[in-house]
Amino acid sequence: MPVTVLNRVLAGTRPLMSGNEAVARAVWESGAALASAYPGTPSTEILESLALYPDIVAQWGVNEKVALETAIGASLTGARAFCAMKHVGLNVAADALMSQALAGIHGGLVIAVADDVGLSSSQNEQDSRYWGRFAHLPVLEPADAQEAYAFTLAAFALSERFHTLVILRLTTRVCHVKALVATGERQPHASLGFARDPKRWVMLPAHVRGMIPVQIARDAALAAHAEESPLLCELEGDDPSIGIIASGPAALSAREAFPEAPLLKLGLGYPLPIERIRAFAAGVGRLLVVEETEPLVETELRAQGIAVTGKDLLPRYGELSVAVLRGARARLRGEAAPAVAAPIDVFPRPPTMCPGCPHLAPFYCLSRLRGSLLISGDIGCYTLGAGQPWQAMDACTCMGASLTLANGMAVAKTGDDAEKAVVAVIGDSTFLHMGMQGLLNLVYNRANVTVLLLDNRTVGMTGGQEHPGTGFDIHGDPAPRVDFVALVQALGVKAERVHSVDPYDLPGLFKLIRSETAVNDVSVILTNRPCVLTDRHHSRPALGVVEAECTGCGGCLQVGCPAIQVVRRDRVMTPSGREKERAFVTIDSAFCTGCNACVGLCAPKCIQPLAAMSERCEGV
Amino acid sequence: MSVTNILLCGIGGQGVLTAAELLAQAAVAEGHDVKKTEVAGMAQRGGVVTSHLRFGPRVLAPAIPPGETDLLIGFEVAEALRWCGELRAGGRAVVSTLRVKPPVVHQGLFAYPEDPVGQLRGRIKGVLAIDARTLAEDLGSMKLMNTVMLGAVADDLPIAAETLRAQVVARFQARKPALAEVNGRAFDAGRAAAHRARAEDAAAE
């Protein structure tokens, strides 16, 4: 058994763990045989942690639907199985979820889904608790890392007791909060063996009709169980004029903001323990529901005839932090709102691409051509291409949508846009996740779209995970590596329309994008430099600016590399009488990767390798 | 004893989260309940990064409520200015004088503050400004800056400085043993610089 940092954690000790690490620990202790996931903030580290444990197969799946279906397959063989994803990932996996929810499971199956409450790194802020209602599945809502651990253990038990998939709903403030976690020993879980039962596992109308009454009976059994769930926790308070129903990390914030209020904390967030809530409500004055983000509990309690205060007082989006709840407390009590310090006016510091990022030059090219382009983007680091200085993205919706949006745009563009070429920009992992079908669809429908497939050989934005295009698995062991050129050709892109290029050759890339967008066909331009944050990247000698020769033209700044820094600005009159700002630059050698993307943009040609510059200086 | 709230701020890629982790481990070592939270995801991309560390007998919510930060640790000086409003009355700030201008400043879209330390001092008392970059470079590498900063805050914590130092050294012993000794020295250099700065401030008053 390999000894790793995590399995050296001794049972009974209380290490500091993130919620994600705590979930992983509990999945391992539960004796699960298989865990699959696609990376997504804030859930990514669950599977990364699990990969460090022995005696469990941890896999990156190419997308969340694949990950869930893999877990379902393992469950059918009688093993305990697990999958993890971010909230929007469950949209991708929903097809499998909704059907399998009816048949249920054989070995215990837990789905961890992490909601990005507060939108730190997502395209929407949806509430995954809806899936419990929609798919008739229990939803567990831990509040911190210790509960993430304990609720994961409970989720497997619940799954097998009721033969159902179980959703473990996490949020950013569970996943990425570190706290002390008391852990235990791994409990080996013997497989139940495959249960041949086509009437249950083969989802045909004739079979499924018989399952619906079973599901209804299970709903009733789960509702009865909810009333006595050990995950339900009632905290006393000195002042029952306000009582609180809360779940997840918002329950902790509510306890801090309303220390005197009795609090009923829902651990099993669906189905609701209606009778327990009714009894709790009878003992308090006003009942306040504290839930992130949608008013689900609130609506269900109102339907039960229980009077509550909820989103009429609290925001419908974002975190319900202590500060937000203190403001609500003051309003409830008719007191003045707590004073909040005015924000200090400091320049914004938005996330940006890294020095030497292989996406810099493609977005520079698009920014120069954007007057004649419609550009659809996708989910990844390169979505930053929408920001300064490139501003080279017109739309970005969800994983894989760059190609499909481009198809619709190419068909329907009119007026001034009719002559514009359509470009879709997508990364390697996103292409394998959900982009391949979109490319096939472009080819099949004879679209006129140029695809920039930016292959940086990693899942960049989530911190550098492996995928089938990197040649390595989750453990870093060699794995079959997809051949993107062969793949896009197999999907029907003509060989002469597929170009694998070095994105650091900016002039070459620019010419290629311009010529391919002029061709009425599907083209794929693949870039081939690895992410600078991975071990696969090798820096070249840093570049420098021959300062005496810098004319302040600012050309290099347009590539957007953070290593290029302005040392001095001035304003001069041009011969034509116009005032022009000049920005004289230097390159921070601590950050420069020597990629050369900026060199071609320097009008006086004074960006040069540092080594060559020192020779020049000696010559002078 | 109540909960101690420490807010660390800086820029993605600077190692703010690692510094917070070491402080958290030191608090655990002294028997506190601990919660540490940050918003990651975009953290590596040069954006704003904060880490909230709370410790005491029992910690509930993970994030520090506004205006309740006891100690602000700024790994970049404009970021310290951005977050100094989170300090409680009487709260202190230990700030690296390092300036990192983002691309939007270099592109001429926004201005970097002229005198961020002066602005900080205008807003709060108890600002300790540390030239962590020079101290780190004197010891051989800019990468020692965070260890210098941990040394600089070591005497502003309800945790023994030696406990924190031991965490720093142990982390390097476990991962990069060759760097353990120099990180110990960087910690001591930061601690000494903070003593000097405090003495100078006292003399100036």
XYZ file of C-alpha atoms in Angstrom, chain A residues 14 16 41 120-121 144 172-173 176-180 252-253 255-256 319 322-323 326 341 344 346-354 381 384 388-389 460-463 533 557 560-562 564-566 569 588 590-591, chain B residues 11 21 24-25 28 32-42 44-48 54 60-63 65-66 68 76 78-79 81-82 84-85 100-113 123 142:
104
model
C -8.086 15.886 13.976
C -6.899 20.520 9.303
C -14.303 24.966 -9.194
C -16.129 33.071 -7.660
C -15.498 31.118 -10.853
C -18.237 22.730 7.257
C -17.688 27.141 -2.015
C -17.688 27.893 1.714
C -12.610 25.643 0.271
C -12.811 26.116 4.027
C -10.249 24.299 6.077
C -11.242 23.181 9.549
C -10.398 20.462 12.053
C -23.105 28.837 10.939
C -23.339 32.463 9.861
C -25.753 31.249 14.584
C -23.060 33.925 14.723
C -23.554 34.214 0.252
C -22.621 37.112 8.956
C -22.666 40.680 7.638
C -26.697 41.060 10.802
C -17.088 51.075 6.029
C -11.592 52.181 -0.606
C -8.159 51.226 -5.454
C -7.707 50.233 -9.105
C -9.308 46.888 -10.063
C -7.080 43.846 -10.334
C -9.005 41.405 -12.505
C -7.617 37.918 -13.138
C -5.537 37.908 -16.287
C -3.514 35.561 -18.449
C -0.075 34.639 -17.150
C -8.617 30.457 -18.889
C -10.169 36.014 -19.952
C -8.409 43.926 -21.269
C -6.557 44.537 -23.435
C -5.773 25.254 -16.856
C -8.363 27.259 -14.981
C -8.973 24.633 -12.301
C -5.283 24.379 -11.513
C 2.008 26.803 -14.964
C 1.533 46.217 -24.416
C -1.416 41.724 -22.735
C 1.566 40.003 -21.103
C 1.883 40.930 -17.396
C 5.698 43.939 -19.833
C 5.625 46.989 -17.595
C 5.472 50.708 -18.261
C 4.705 57.902 -19.940
C 10.405 42.011 -15.724
C 11.577 37.430 -13.150
C 8.338 36.776 -15.025
C -2.192 38.657 -5.562
C -2.041 27.585 5.844
C -3.550 28.000 10.565
C -1.301 25.078 11.431
C -3.893 24.240 15.543
C -7.269 26.407 18.906
C -10.357 25.635 16.889
C -9.539 26.953 13.408
C -11.311 27.882 10.204
C -9.540 29.184 7.144
C -11.286 30.187 3.962
C -10.472 31.733 0.651
C -12.033 32.030 -2.720
C -9.783 30.099 -5.081
C -10.493 29.285 -8.710
C -9.165 32.444 -10.283
C -3.564 31.770 -9.849
C -4.437 34.341 -12.475
C -2.950 37.478 -10.993
C -6.245 38.576 -9.463
C -7.013 39.741 -5.949
C -10.198 32.628 12.376
C -18.605 29.322 13.627
C -18.726 31.183 10.298
C -15.598 30.772 8.187
C -15.414 34.322 6.804
C -17.373 39.759 9.289
C -16.623 43.261 7.930
C -13.778 42.651 12.677
C 1.309 43.742 -1.705
C -2.033 48.416 -2.777
C -3.906 45.260 -1.800
C -4.926 49.534 1.082
C -7.845 47.858 -0.680
C -7.726 47.960 5.287
C -11.362 48.913 5.781
C 2.858 44.922 -8.222
C 1.080 46.869 -10.935
C -1.469 44.858 -12.903
C -1.701 44.996 -16.706
C -4.683 47.380 -16.528
C -2.379 49.919 -14.835
C 0.402 49.398 -17.379
C -2.133 49.760 -20.165
C -2.966 53.193 -18.786
C -6.556 52.384 -17.807
C -6.121 52.928 -14.050
C -3.584 54.622 -11.780
C -1.566 52.942 -9.057
C -1.705 54.919 -5.776
C -6.580 55.552 7.602
C 12.610 36.865 -3.838
